[in-house]
Amino acid sequence: MPKTIRNQYYKKLTYENLMEAHKKSRKGKGYRKEIIQFNLKQEEYILWLYEELKNKTYKHGGYTEFYVTEPKKRKIEKSRYIDRIVHRWVVDNFLEPAFVPQFISTSYACIKEKGMHKAAIYVQNSMKHCKHKWNEYYILKMDIAKYFDNINKNILLKILKRKIQDKDLLWLINKILYAQKREKGLEIGNYTSQMFANIYLNEIDQYIKQQLKVKYYCRYLDDSVLMVKTKKEAKEILEKIRIFLKQNLELDLNKKTQIFKSKQGVNFCGYKINEYRMKIRDKGKRKLKKKIKHLKNQIKQRNLTSKEAKKYLAGHMGYIKYANTNNLLNKLFYNN
C-alpha cells in the first residue's frame, strides 16, 4: 500500500472483500446465535451492507455492555455482528497494510507473527545482551494508566489523517470512532480498537527509538520495558517519556511504573523474567491450579471428557511452555 491512502475506499469495497471479512469474523464463533442467524441469509446481508457502505447510508449500531473479571475487571462494549464485519474490513484492507509496516520491530501486541510470548523472549534476550555489555544495568517498566479509557479520539483521528487522505474512508472511520458519541475512550471489544490503540502508542515508540535513541525497548499494548546502563539515564528517560505522553497523547503512567536494578528481573507479559530464567508469576500459577482442579472435578463427574478438558487448557499450555516450569506440570496434573 502507498505511503498515503487516497481513493482506495471504493476500490476495496467489494462483495468479495466483505464476505471475506464475515468469514474471518465468525471463525471459532459459529455456534453463537447471532452468527447462526446471519449465516442463514449471509449473501443478502452482505449485499445489503455493501449498498449501505457504497451509498454512505451505513450507521454504526449500538453496543451491548458487560464486564469481565480476568485478568482484571473491565467493561466490554460489544457491537452488532454486522458492525464487526465492517471493523474487520477496515482493519484488513486499510489500517493493517498501511500502518503496521511503520511500527517498530519490538511492538508485539495484536500483530501477526508477534504476541506476548515473543515479547517476553525479546525482553529476556535483551537482558542477556545488557548483562554481557554492561554487567549491571537498569530496567524501566512502564504501564499506561487506564489506557483504553484515556485515548483521545480527536488526537487519534489527527494521527490517522497523516496517512489517510481518502475522504470516504475517513467518513467511515468517524462513524466507528464516534459511535458512542464521546471524545475519550476506545471501546474494548471492537476489532478496530486493538489497531487504533497500537497506532496511538506508535507515537511514543517512535519517540523512544528515534529521539531518545533507546536500543533495548519493547512494548506489548500499554505495557513496555526498556533497559539502559545507569539509574540516572533511566530517570531522565522516564521524565522525558512522561512529558511526551502528557503533551502529545494526553496519557499518564500509572503507579506500577518503576525502575529496577537488573538483578531484580522484571514482570512482563505474565512472566517473571531475568537473564537465565522465565518463571510463571504466582498469580498465573494460582489461576492455572484453580482451572485444573475445576476440570478434574468435571471429568470425575463425567461432565467432560479428558479430550474436551485439554481444549480448555490450550491457552494455558501455550503460556506455560515458554517458561522454566521444572516439575510444575507433573505436580499440577499428577499430584492430588
Short mmCIF file of N, CA, C and O in Angstrom, two decimals, residues 29 69 151 176 191 328:
data_model
loop_
_atom_site.label_atom_id
_atom_site.label_comp_id
_atom_site.label_asym_id
_atom_site.label_seq_id
_atom_site.Cartn_x
_atom_site.Cartn_y
_atom_site.Cartn_z
N LYS A 29 -16.53 -18.90 16.17
CA LYS A 29 -17.69 -18.40 16.90
C LYS A 29 -19.01 -18.80 16.23
O LYS A 29 -20.05 -18.23 16.49
N THR A 69 -13.88 -10.22 34.40
CA THR A 69 -13.07 -10.06 35.61
C THR A 69 -11.64 -10.57 35.46
O THR A 69 -10.82 -10.37 36.35
N ILE A 151 -7.67 7.17 25.81
CA ILE A 151 -7.30 7.52 24.44
C ILE A 151 -8.22 8.64 23.94
O ILE A 151 -9.45 8.52 23.97
N ILE A 176 -17.26 4.86 13.04
CA ILE A 176 -16.84 3.84 14.01
C ILE A 176 -16.32 4.49 15.29
O ILE A 176 -16.71 4.12 16.40
N TYR A 191 -12.88 -4.76 17.02
CA TYR A 191 -11.67 -5.24 16.35
C TYR A 191 -10.78 -4.06 15.94
O TYR A 191 -9.55 -4.17 15.96
N LEU A 328 6.54 -28.35 37.51
CA LEU A 328 5.21 -27.77 37.76
C LEU A 328 4.10 -28.59 37.11
O LEU A 328 3.08 -28.88 37.74
#
